[in-house]
Amino acid sequence: MSGAALGLEIVFVFFLALFLLHRYGDFKKQHRLVIVGTLLAWYLCFLIVFILPLDVSTTIYNRCKHAAANSSPPEGSNMTGLYATATSVPSQHPCFKPWSYIPDGIMPIFWRVVYWTSQFLTWILLPFMQSYARSGGFSITGKIKTALIENAIYYGTYLLIFGAFLIYVAVNPHLHLEWNQLQTIGIAAANTWGLFLLVLLLGYGLVEIPRSYWNGAKRGYLLMKTYFKAAKLMTEKADAEETLEDVMEEVRKVNESIKYNHPLRKCVDTILKKCPIDYQEKMGRNMDDYEDFDEKHNTYPSEKSLVKLHKQVIYSVQRHRRTQVQWQILLEQAFYLEDVAKNETSATCQFVHTFQSPEPENRFIQYFYNPTVEWYWECLLRPWFYRILAVVLSIFSVIVVWSECTFFSTRPVLSLFAVFIQLAEKTYNYIYIEIACFLSIFFLSICVYSTVFRIRVFNYYYLASHHQTDAYSLLFSGMLFCRLTPPLCLNFLGLTHMDSSISHQNTQPTAYTSIMGSMKVLSFIADGFYIYYPMLVVILCIATYFSLGTRCLNLLGFQQFMGDNDMTSDLVDEGKELIRREKRKRQRQEEGENRRREWKERYGHTREDSTRNRNVHIDPKESNFSEMSTNRSTSKYTRANNRTERDRIELLQDAEPLDFNAETFTDDPLESESGRYQPGGRYLSMSRSRIFDDV
């Protein structure tokens, strides 16, 4: 079992990263290098989080074993001092090997490979792949050239800073730095940048995650927020369609000007392959390949302009497809939340859906998650579950904030994480140590990583689920994860006093901190920035609690969901009307399909019988003239009857179903409704007040 735990976690984390990447990325359409690079970055970061508790338990066992070997000093010697106090082992708790013990020498090599691979990805490879993915070049060489040019300033800045530092060290006679010290300085610089961003994201997540679950338990809150999202998404959807139309118009002009024998025709064909299929068909019908490009003295676009157009086509098509998919998903979510609001007052305790799911559900799920179970979960249990979960997460957040402000105090120990770990260390309860470490670092990771998945920088960085995230955003998220995870782990080790630079004890460090080197080279960072900067999380939590960032964005013109804002109320009303319109539209479609199905079932048997009678084989030797005349007259009558029935069915198929009794749909889904139809209903087409609702 010594290496079984490590192997199981390595395999489990790989499939976890693969599952998340499959949810956000598109394996079929995106480049394989983008998928591999993002998967490797996510995998390494998640792996650090899951393996670090094993490193802590192994380090505590090694400390116990080392203390047991030095517990019996020679006669005449007097062991005093901090080291003897820290490494003394109670006799009633002998050292036994934990179930997840990792042999000596494996963890340092493992951490070194994982850390330096992640740093290579985040500082060199992934930025280059970002520029390569966004490039509009038509060849690999052209894309590489564009990526190198775009990253020249990025890489040149780092080289300039590093070169200036080396010159300063060479000129100053009092500084004598070796390679290990230069390596430590580089690690400290990367961790400082990551810690700066880590505190910002952590302060937001510690408040927003518990608050989101608490608000989710409120009746109608999620539905109002969904209406707000619908109004904003409709605006973005319309803008994406307009942008796509403009870009397709430019592509059409280029396609008509550059003919088949033009040298740049291959570039135009590459652009056309990236366009939607309906636009490709329209442009293909209008294409005239019988004209030579040199017969008319027209001005043709350059290759540079085609590269720019290619880049615009990729971006506009991706954005248009993403908004279309998100709109359909948001509609399903809004319809379901409206069903929840209507079923809350149901007396039958049966969850009734307005629209059936287009995909057939699993029989196992249908058996256990039946309408009764669904009603109890959605209408009764889930709000209380969300409230309890919000309270538990709030307690964790308070513990994290308190520990971030007091982890530098070693006598007395004020950090609650350090208190829990030290209590378990006295009894050498390795299972408790690993569970406590895993829950602590997992909660910190959720607060940080969930913020990375939530934030959106205009349309340049946006992680959209259901395979709608572009390559640039996937690679950018991999960069953020690789830069945030090492300082996150160091911060966790500082909270638990497993970092010797924080605890100031002469004890064996963890394998993870050993590869970071001694921070004594930069004492102002080790004793100043790493200790006092995390205290700013208190200010960030207060700002997040009072929604200061949301209010500032509202003032700048970026609409955010706020309950006490007039603009929010207007967008909620607009979104409610949009959802209502889409709901009526889908109901008319379903009613029309049901009517067509009923007519086909009613008259389909007659049509099949007549067709069967028409195809009956008759032997001329066994039939006389009278029988043949009778069959002919019957056949004529059957064909005439078939024609009449066929015309009737076609008229039904062409007829547009009427929106009967549209007023029976409750305007506010939070209000209960007694039935689907009300007495005294009338056709919508005969009502003057509702005649232009769908215009």
XYZ file of C-alpha atoms in Angstrom:
695
model
C 0.000 0.000 0.000
C 3.026 2.304 0.091
C 2.569 3.602 -3.446
C -1.002 2.491 -4.100
C -2.542 5.709 -2.767
C -0.264 7.822 -4.948
C -1.066 5.758 -8.024
C -4.817 5.834 -7.427
C -4.851 9.585 -6.987
C -2.777 10.097 -10.126
C -5.294 8.088 -12.174
C -8.349 9.670 -10.514
C -7.099 13.233 -11.014
C -6.398 12.534 -14.680
C -9.991 11.472 -15.340
C -11.275 14.412 -13.295
C -9.318 16.877 -15.431
C -10.416 15.053 -18.582
C -14.079 15.257 -17.519
C -13.912 19.003 -16.828
C -12.087 19.685 -20.067
C -14.689 17.680 -21.995
C -17.413 19.805 -20.394
C -15.856 23.115 -21.451
C -13.796 22.226 -24.527
C -14.675 20.583 -27.811
C -12.497 17.590 -28.603
C -13.806 17.263 -32.161
C -13.352 20.829 -33.425
C -10.450 22.252 -31.420
C -6.817 21.611 -32.213
C -5.225 18.615 -30.538
C -2.304 20.655 -29.227
C -4.748 23.016 -27.504
C -6.543 20.091 -25.872
C -3.295 18.413 -24.794
C -1.765 21.622 -23.438
C -4.865 22.585 -21.455
C -5.347 19.044 -20.153
C -1.746 18.860 -18.987
C -1.970 22.214 -17.200
C -5.240 21.353 -15.442
C -4.014 17.877 -14.593
C -0.779 19.043 -12.971
C -2.554 21.694 -10.891
C -5.244 19.333 -9.654
C -2.579 16.732 -8.960
C -0.680 19.083 -6.657
C -3.836 19.732 -4.643
C -4.673 16.041 -4.242
C -1.147 14.768 -3.506
C -0.141 17.447 -0.987
C -2.046 15.807 1.971
C -0.064 12.618 1.373
C 3.128 14.649 1.536
C 2.030 16.126 4.875
C 1.260 12.735 6.456
C 4.528 11.279 5.170
C 6.473 14.237 6.585
C 4.835 13.834 10.008
C 5.783 10.153 10.021
C 9.369 10.977 9.060
C 9.528 13.521 11.880
C 8.263 10.921 14.323
C 10.773 8.360 13.114
C 13.621 10.854 13.289
C 12.577 11.968 16.782
C 12.333 8.366 17.969
C 15.878 7.723 16.787
C 17.148 10.743 18.733
C 14.933 10.331 21.815
C 17.574 8.517 23.914
C 20.614 10.836 24.211
C 23.965 9.642 25.559
C 24.631 9.775 29.283
C 25.815 13.129 30.518
C 24.296 14.997 27.625
C 21.538 17.499 28.218
C 19.123 17.920 25.278
C 17.579 21.295 25.580
C 16.297 23.838 23.145
C 13.551 24.164 20.632
C 14.523 21.147 18.537
C 14.331 18.731 21.501
C 10.949 20.121 22.452
C 9.594 19.926 18.929
C 10.854 16.406 18.204
C 10.114 14.693 21.473
C 7.798 11.745 20.977
C 5.310 10.559 23.604
C 5.971 7.016 24.630
C 2.296 6.078 24.540
C 2.080 6.806 20.778
C 4.693 4.778 18.916
C 5.519 5.621 15.316
C 3.701 3.401 12.852
C 3.766 3.696 9.118
C 0.648 5.330 7.579
C -1.351 3.464 4.972
C -0.495 6.090 2.358
C 3.209 6.279 3.137
C 5.380 7.220 0.173
C 8.987 5.945 0.281
C 11.859 8.376 0.637
C 13.176 9.927 -2.538
C 9.959 9.669 -4.561
C 8.192 12.851 -3.491
C 11.092 15.292 -4.156
C 11.491 13.963 -7.691
C 7.737 13.969 -8.218
C 7.320 17.568 -7.038
C 10.296 18.768 -9.045
C 8.925 17.282 -12.269
C 5.389 18.574 -11.647
C 6.457 22.064 -10.592
C 8.919 22.809 -13.360
C 6.625 21.328 -16.017
C 3.795 23.586 -14.880
C 6.108 26.609 -14.870
C 7.308 25.804 -18.380
C 3.687 25.600 -19.502
C 2.528 28.837 -17.910
C 5.459 31.077 -18.822
C 6.619 29.752 -22.208
C 4.446 27.201 -23.986
C 0.857 28.255 -23.252
C 1.348 31.964 -24.137
C 2.854 30.889 -27.435
C -0.036 28.485 -28.073
C -2.519 31.267 -27.304
C -1.126 33.466 -30.050
C -0.903 30.457 -32.371
C -4.583 29.576 -31.775
C -5.806 33.143 -32.372
C -3.678 33.660 -35.452
C -5.436 33.894 -38.794
C -2.520 32.524 -40.797
C -3.111 29.954 -43.505
C -0.017 27.856 -42.831
C 1.836 26.533 -39.818
C 4.828 28.721 -40.607
C 2.665 31.816 -40.797
C 0.970 31.053 -37.482
C 4.308 30.418 -35.753
C 5.690 33.677 -37.120
C 2.657 35.599 -35.877
C 2.890 33.964 -32.450
C 6.576 34.827 -32.108
C 5.960 38.447 -33.072
C 3.074 38.820 -30.613
C 5.076 37.268 -27.765
C 8.279 39.153 -28.485
C 7.369 41.918 -26.030
C 6.122 39.352 -23.510
C 9.332 37.327 -23.512
C 11.552 40.376 -23.964
C 10.268 41.945 -20.746
C 11.251 38.913 -18.691
C 14.654 38.691 -20.346
C 15.253 42.384 -19.704
C 14.409 42.085 -16.002
C 16.513 38.955 -15.588
C 19.460 40.503 -17.461
C 19.324 43.666 -15.349
C 19.315 41.564 -12.197
C 22.338 39.555 -13.332
C 24.237 42.758 -14.130
C 23.404 44.127 -10.688
C 24.674 40.952 -9.025
C 27.867 40.952 -11.092
C 28.651 44.617 -10.348
C 27.870 44.488 -6.602
C 30.871 42.915 -4.795
C 28.841 42.124 -1.656
C 26.524 39.706 -3.470
C 27.734 36.244 -4.357
C 24.815 34.231 -5.681
C 25.038 30.621 -6.728
C 22.797 28.729 -9.094
C 20.559 27.413 -6.312
C 20.047 30.920 -5.009
C 19.181 32.225 -8.480
C 16.704 29.376 -8.797
C 15.145 30.314 -5.455
C 14.854 33.955 -6.548
C 13.040 32.906 -9.730
C 10.644 30.705 -7.751
C 10.019 33.522 -5.261
C 9.252 35.963 -8.077
C 6.748 33.567 -9.671
C 5.099 32.803 -6.323
C 4.871 36.518 -5.481
C 3.004 37.221 -8.707
C 0.717 34.242 -8.069
C 0.076 35.219 -4.431
C -0.928 38.715 -5.507
C -3.642 37.307 -7.766
C -4.494 34.488 -5.349
C -5.609 36.814 -2.560
C -7.874 38.739 -4.948
C -9.633 35.606 -6.174
C -9.756 34.022 -2.713
C -11.380 37.073 -1.154
C -14.148 36.948 -3.734
C -14.739 33.202 -3.501
C -14.856 33.039 0.307
C -17.955 35.267 0.310
C -19.602 34.615 -3.038
C -19.755 30.804 -2.844
C -21.696 30.621 0.481
C -23.880 33.548 -0.589
C -24.762 31.914 -3.908
C -26.086 28.824 -2.125
C -27.978 30.916 0.419
C -29.631 32.993 -2.300
C -30.355 29.832 -4.274
C -32.572 28.684 -1.403
C -34.731 31.806 -1.674
C -38.001 31.384 -3.504
C -37.895 33.061 -6.884
C -34.313 34.327 -6.668
C -32.888 31.945 -9.252
C -35.819 32.594 -11.575
C -35.373 36.371 -11.391
C -31.652 35.975 -12.049
C -32.406 33.728 -15.006
C -34.725 36.388 -16.451
C -31.913 38.909 -16.026
C -29.471 36.615 -17.809
C -31.960 36.075 -20.615
C -32.232 39.793 -21.298
C -28.463 40.221 -21.369
C -27.908 37.099 -23.435
C -30.487 38.177 -25.997
C -28.576 41.432 -26.461
C -25.320 39.534 -26.855
C -26.989 37.052 -29.214
C -28.307 39.850 -31.435
C -24.896 41.507 -31.452
C -23.224 38.215 -32.385
C -25.654 37.687 -35.261
C -25.078 41.206 -36.533
C -21.312 40.783 -36.330
C -21.522 37.483 -38.179
C -23.630 39.070 -40.922
C -21.078 41.860 -41.392
C -18.177 39.436 -41.539
C -20.022 37.145 -43.962
C -20.687 40.156 -46.205
C -16.942 40.838 -46.317
C -16.313 37.172 -47.119
C -18.881 37.331 -49.929
C -17.171 40.336 -51.505
C -13.780 38.645 -51.295
C -15.215 35.419 -52.705
C -16.692 37.240 -55.697
C -13.554 39.272 -56.413
C -10.964 36.466 -56.151
C -11.622 33.829 -58.824
C -10.517 30.235 -59.149
C -7.144 30.970 -60.844
C -6.056 33.713 -58.466
C -2.951 32.883 -56.347
C -4.884 33.697 -53.145
C -7.853 31.491 -54.013
C -6.637 28.769 -51.625
C -6.763 31.257 -48.768
C -10.336 32.179 -49.683
C -11.314 28.495 -49.764
C -9.834 28.070 -46.297
C -11.927 30.987 -45.042
C -15.066 29.550 -46.634
C -14.568 26.246 -44.817
C -14.763 28.095 -41.484
C -18.090 29.746 -42.398
C -21.475 28.236 -41.462
C -22.922 25.759 -43.943
C -25.850 27.926 -45.042
C -23.507 30.793 -45.890
C -21.249 28.413 -47.811
C -24.194 27.263 -49.920
C -25.267 30.828 -50.690
C -21.768 31.836 -51.732
C -21.345 28.658 -53.780
C -24.474 29.382 -55.813
C -23.325 32.900 -56.637
C -19.816 31.845 -57.626
C -18.857 32.276 -61.304
C -15.610 30.499 -62.088
C -15.570 31.258 -65.785
C -14.038 34.685 -65.351
C -10.284 35.161 -65.033
C -9.014 37.427 -62.334
C -6.829 39.406 -64.748
C -9.548 40.207 -67.278
C -10.876 43.085 -65.183
C -8.627 45.545 -63.505
C -10.079 45.204 -60.031
C -8.405 45.852 -56.720
C -7.786 42.577 -54.903
C -7.226 42.179 -51.164
C -3.744 41.409 -49.932
C -2.737 38.306 -48.032
C -2.422 40.346 -44.844
C -6.039 41.485 -45.122
C -7.130 37.889 -45.745
C -5.314 36.807 -42.579
C -7.188 39.460 -40.646
C -10.492 38.397 -42.231
C -9.755 34.748 -41.409
C -9.229 35.694 -37.765
C -12.509 37.627 -37.714
C -14.397 34.696 -39.233
C -13.087 32.260 -36.604
C -14.004 34.619 -33.777
C -17.466 35.587 -35.073
C -18.506 32.016 -35.888
C -17.368 30.761 -32.474
C -19.198 33.568 -30.688
C -22.378 33.077 -32.713
C -22.415 29.337 -32.034
C -21.775 29.897 -28.325
C -24.632 32.379 -27.915
C -27.050 30.099 -29.765
C -26.232 27.119 -27.532
C -26.315 29.216 -24.364
C -29.696 30.638 -25.313
C -31.205 27.168 -25.690
C -29.692 26.057 -22.381
C -30.975 29.171 -20.639
C -34.467 28.580 -22.026
C -34.513 25.044 -20.621
C -33.312 26.351 -17.279
C -35.955 29.092 -17.195
C -38.761 26.679 -18.120
C -37.660 24.286 -15.383
C -37.482 27.025 -12.749
C -40.949 28.192 -13.749
C -42.174 24.627 -13.320
C -40.625 24.546 -9.848
C -42.382 27.793 -8.934
C -45.734 26.441 -10.143
C -45.354 23.053 -8.465
C -44.577 24.524 -5.052
C -48.312 25.008 -4.437
C -49.315 21.641 -5.869
C -51.534 19.523 -3.616
C -50.814 16.247 -5.421
C -47.079 16.202 -4.536
C -46.330 15.267 -8.138
C -43.865 17.307 -10.188
C -45.447 18.237 -13.525
C -43.285 19.471 -16.403
C -44.605 21.917 -18.954
C -42.371 20.457 -21.665
C -41.042 16.960 -21.778
C -37.307 16.467 -22.146
C -36.294 15.945 -25.802
C -33.765 13.295 -24.757
C -35.095 10.020 -23.305
C -34.145 9.570 -19.682
C -32.498 6.510 -18.260
C -34.862 3.887 -16.870
C -32.851 3.682 -13.685
C -33.236 7.427 -13.141
C -36.937 7.306 -14.008
C -37.519 4.563 -11.458
C -35.780 6.228 -8.508
C -36.213 9.886 -9.479
C -39.918 9.717 -10.190
C -42.251 12.773 -10.131
C -42.946 12.327 -6.415
C -39.275 12.233 -5.453
C -38.573 15.144 -7.771
C -41.330 17.223 -6.142
C -40.047 16.588 -2.612
C -36.472 17.372 -3.621
C -37.144 20.499 -5.678
C -39.910 22.025 -3.574
C -39.014 20.974 -0.016
C -35.574 19.455 0.500
C -33.280 21.384 -1.795
C -33.884 24.845 -0.252
C -33.044 23.497 3.202
C -30.048 21.602 1.861
C -28.751 24.797 0.273
C -29.215 26.715 3.529
C -27.305 24.112 5.560
C -24.550 23.980 2.942
C -24.313 27.782 2.928
C -23.910 27.830 6.724
C -21.181 25.160 6.614
C -19.307 26.992 3.870
C -19.620 30.259 5.781
C -18.003 28.622 8.826
C -15.148 27.416 6.619
C -14.760 30.917 5.211
C -14.543 32.440 8.695
C -11.895 29.867 9.656
C -9.860 30.699 6.540
C -10.044 34.464 7.129
C -9.047 34.085 10.797
C -6.148 31.779 9.936
C -4.909 34.071 7.172
C -4.652 36.906 9.679
C -3.005 34.905 12.478
C -0.932 32.136 10.875
C 2.349 33.982 11.554
C 1.815 33.598 15.337
C 3.536 30.455 16.590
C 3.357 31.089 20.355
C 0.491 30.829 20.973
C -0.768 29.045 17.882
C -3.777 31.028 16.638
C -4.275 29.517 13.215
C -7.128 27.004 13.475
C -5.714 24.892 10.676
C -2.431 24.582 12.570
C -4.291 23.714 15.784
C -6.181 20.872 14.094
C -3.070 19.432 12.459
C -0.975 19.632 15.631
C -3.665 17.894 17.680
C -3.735 15.059 15.177
C 0.066 15.005 15.044
C 0.287 14.307 18.783
C -1.739 11.117 18.389
C -0.341 10.333 14.919
C -3.824 9.865 13.494
C -2.802 9.912 9.844
C -6.318 9.354 8.499
C -7.563 12.439 10.325
C -4.502 14.420 9.193
C -5.074 13.560 5.533
C -8.817 14.239 5.701
C -8.303 17.575 7.476
C -5.594 18.618 5.006
C -7.627 17.528 2.012
C -10.792 19.345 3.112
C -8.834 22.496 3.890
C -6.893 22.721 0.659
C -9.907 21.522 -1.335
C -12.026 24.373 0.027
C -9.284 26.885 -0.750
C -8.974 25.474 -4.262
C -12.737 25.630 -4.844
C -12.814 29.288 -3.787
C -9.965 30.170 -6.148
C -10.725 27.918 -9.126
C -14.453 28.639 -9.139
C -13.641 32.338 -9.430
C -11.456 31.554 -12.441
C -14.407 29.731 -14.033
C -16.810 32.587 -13.226
C -14.895 35.675 -14.247
C -15.288 37.050 -17.740
C -13.039 39.600 -19.404
C -15.370 40.975 -22.092
C -15.270 38.412 -24.928
C -11.544 37.669 -24.715
C -11.691 35.286 -21.770
C -14.844 33.343 -20.989
C -15.180 29.716 -19.872
C -18.538 28.533 -21.247
C -19.815 25.043 -20.519
C -21.366 22.572 -22.985
C -18.250 22.592 -25.216
C -18.515 26.310 -26.053
C -15.163 27.611 -24.747
C -12.723 28.787 -27.383
C -9.067 27.776 -27.529
C -7.767 31.109 -26.242
C -9.844 30.939 -23.048
C -8.901 27.311 -22.393
C -5.194 28.076 -22.661
C -5.560 31.200 -20.547
C -7.278 29.197 -17.799
C -4.392 26.705 -17.889
C -1.951 29.578 -17.427
C -3.890 30.916 -14.449
C -4.087 27.517 -12.791
C -0.349 26.929 -13.142
C 0.437 30.343 -11.651
C -2.064 30.131 -8.795
C -1.525 26.561 -7.567
C 2.074 26.797 -6.195
C 1.404 29.883 -4.026
C -1.903 28.330 -2.967
C -0.092 25.237 -1.669
C 2.567 27.334 0.045
C -0.143 29.415 1.681
C -1.858 26.252 2.905
C 1.396 24.899 4.363
C 1.882 28.235 6.101
C -1.635 28.081 7.579
C -0.899 24.610 9.000
C 2.641 25.611 10.178
C 4.149 22.851 8.052
C 6.412 25.430 6.432
C 9.545 25.909 8.542
C 9.949 29.511 7.348
C 6.597 30.294 9.014
C 6.816 28.106 12.120
C 10.502 28.997 12.710
C 11.171 25.463 13.978
C 14.119 23.284 13.125
C 12.011 20.400 11.868
C 12.024 18.351 8.720
C 10.190 20.273 5.955
C 7.782 18.737 3.516
C 9.075 17.570 0.169
C 7.112 20.328 -1.525
C 8.755 23.157 0.436
C 12.179 21.569 -0.020
C 12.097 22.114 -3.797
C 11.160 25.772 -3.266
C 14.500 26.461 -1.588
C 15.201 28.669 1.381
C 13.547 32.074 1.211
C 16.265 33.569 3.431
C 17.889 34.860 0.242
C 14.988 37.322 -0.047
C 14.147 38.041 3.568
C 11.877 40.995 2.764
C 9.626 38.617 0.791
C 9.762 35.693 3.225
C 9.305 37.786 6.383
C 7.195 40.585 4.916
C 5.139 40.026 1.781
C 4.295 36.344 2.374
C 3.071 37.074 5.915
C 1.287 40.412 5.776
C -0.136 40.523 2.267
C -2.661 37.654 2.842
C -4.276 39.831 5.537
C -5.794 41.896 2.725
C -8.271 39.059 2.252
C -10.324 40.652 5.053
C -10.769 43.874 3.066
C -11.632 41.935 -0.083
C -14.209 39.839 1.758
C -15.866 42.978 3.127
C -15.903 44.554 -0.330
C -17.439 41.400 -1.800
C -20.054 41.173 0.948
C -21.293 44.688 0.218
C -21.024 44.103 -3.569
C -18.720 47.054 -4.115
C -17.326 45.574 -7.318
C -20.809 44.949 -8.696
C -21.880 48.496 -7.914
C -18.781 49.922 -9.591
C -19.460 47.892 -12.735
C -23.029 49.172 -12.765
C -21.778 52.732 -12.574
C -19.455 52.063 -15.510
C -22.335 50.770 -17.626
C -21.887 47.015 -17.227
C -25.247 45.769 -15.995
C -25.010 43.399 -13.048
C -27.769 41.617 -11.168
C -28.740 43.734 -8.155
C -32.115 43.504 -6.461
C -32.339 47.188 -5.502
C -31.622 48.633 -8.938
C -34.072 50.045 -11.488
C -31.994 48.816 -14.384
C -32.044 45.302 -12.938
C -35.849 45.433 -12.636
C -36.184 46.569 -16.242
C -33.936 43.775 -17.485
C -35.825 41.218 -15.375
C -39.120 42.340 -16.931
C -37.602 42.211 -20.392
C -36.227 38.733 -19.778
C -39.586 37.556 -18.424
C -41.288 38.723 -21.607
C -38.683 36.989 -23.764
C -39.111 33.713 -21.891
C -42.902 34.015 -22.112
C -42.705 34.566 -25.857
C -40.440 31.565 -26.355
C -42.748 29.491 -24.183
C -45.812 30.354 -26.278
C -43.862 29.608 -29.394
C -42.855 26.161 -28.175
C -46.378 25.403 -26.955
C -47.802 26.208 -30.381
C -45.244 23.917 -31.976
C -46.110 21.064 -29.636
C -49.848 21.531 -30.143
C -49.388 21.536 -33.914
C -47.303 18.358 -33.753
C -49.905 16.669 -31.554
C -52.703 17.536 -33.970
C -50.757 16.244 -36.938
C -49.976 13.048 -35.064
C -53.652 12.548 -34.171
C -54.771 13.049 -37.761
C -52.126 10.668 -39.047
C -53.168 8.039 -36.526
C -56.856 8.516 -37.343
C -56.635 8.448 -41.147
C -53.428 6.494 -41.550
C -55.196 3.120 -41.225
C -57.637 3.949 -44.007
C -54.768 5.053 -46.182
C -52.833 1.854 -45.508
C -55.890 -0.330 -46.222
C -56.544 1.421 -49.517
C -52.893 1.098 -50.501
C -52.967 -2.579 -49.587
C -56.113 -3.139 -51.666
C -54.545 -1.365 -54.598
C -51.481 -3.598 -54.499
C -53.415 -6.921 -54.292
C -52.325 -9.336 -57.059
C -55.191 -10.682 -59.189
C -54.786 -13.742 -61.434
C -56.480 -13.138 -64.808
C -57.108 -16.887 -65.361
C -59.225 -17.222 -62.220
C -61.217 -14.003 -62.628
C -64.027 -13.373 -65.020
C -65.035 -10.191 -66.744
C -67.517 -9.147 -64.084
C -64.958 -9.506 -61.305
C -62.402 -7.523 -63.260
C -64.893 -4.712 -63.854
C -65.815 -4.707 -60.180
C -62.138 -4.522 -59.136
C -61.519 -1.682 -61.569
C -64.416 0.334 -60.203
C -63.263 -0.375 -56.636
C -59.710 0.635 -57.535
C -60.944 3.902 -58.981
C -63.006 4.605 -55.914
C -60.047 3.792 -53.656
C -57.705 6.093 -55.560
C -60.230 8.886 -55.422
C -60.676 8.321 -51.703
C -56.885 8.296 -51.211
C -56.527 11.561 -53.063
C -59.179 13.188 -50.903
C -57.569 11.959 -47.692
C -54.106 12.990 -48.894
C -55.322 16.499 -49.640
C -56.945 16.669 -46.216
C -53.718 15.627 -44.478
C -51.644 18.106 -46.488
C -54.012 20.905 -45.556
C -53.617 19.986 -41.911
C -49.844 19.939 -42.257
C -49.800 23.374 -43.878
C -52.198 24.916 -41.391
C -50.625 26.966 -38.619
C -52.058 26.012 -35.193
C -54.004 28.737 -33.430
C -52.868 30.086 -30.105
C -56.039 29.285 -28.193
C -56.615 30.820 -24.804
C -53.160 32.383 -24.450
C -54.386 34.378 -21.524
C -54.569 31.241 -19.413
C -50.795 31.166 -19.142
C -49.961 32.900 -15.931
C -47.847 36.000 -16.426
C -45.988 35.483 -13.193
C -44.796 31.853 -12.867
C -44.371 32.329 -9.140
C -48.161 32.553 -8.809
C -50.162 29.375 -8.672
C -52.589 28.401 -11.410
C -55.720 26.375 -10.960
C -55.814 24.772 -14.383
C -54.516 24.894 -17.920
C -57.634 26.427 -19.450
C -60.050 28.907 -17.907
C -63.736 29.000 -18.606
C -64.685 31.691 -21.007
C -61.440 31.456 -22.956
C -61.292 32.799 -26.472
C -59.050 32.630 -29.492
C -56.091 34.945 -29.349
C -56.564 35.971 -32.952
C -59.993 37.435 -32.053
C -58.666 39.539 -29.175
C -57.814 43.162 -29.877
C -55.620 43.595 -26.810
C -53.348 40.640 -27.613
C -53.348 40.651 -31.396
C -49.827 42.057 -31.787
C -48.143 40.245 -28.881
C -45.991 38.068 -31.098
C -44.989 40.845 -33.529
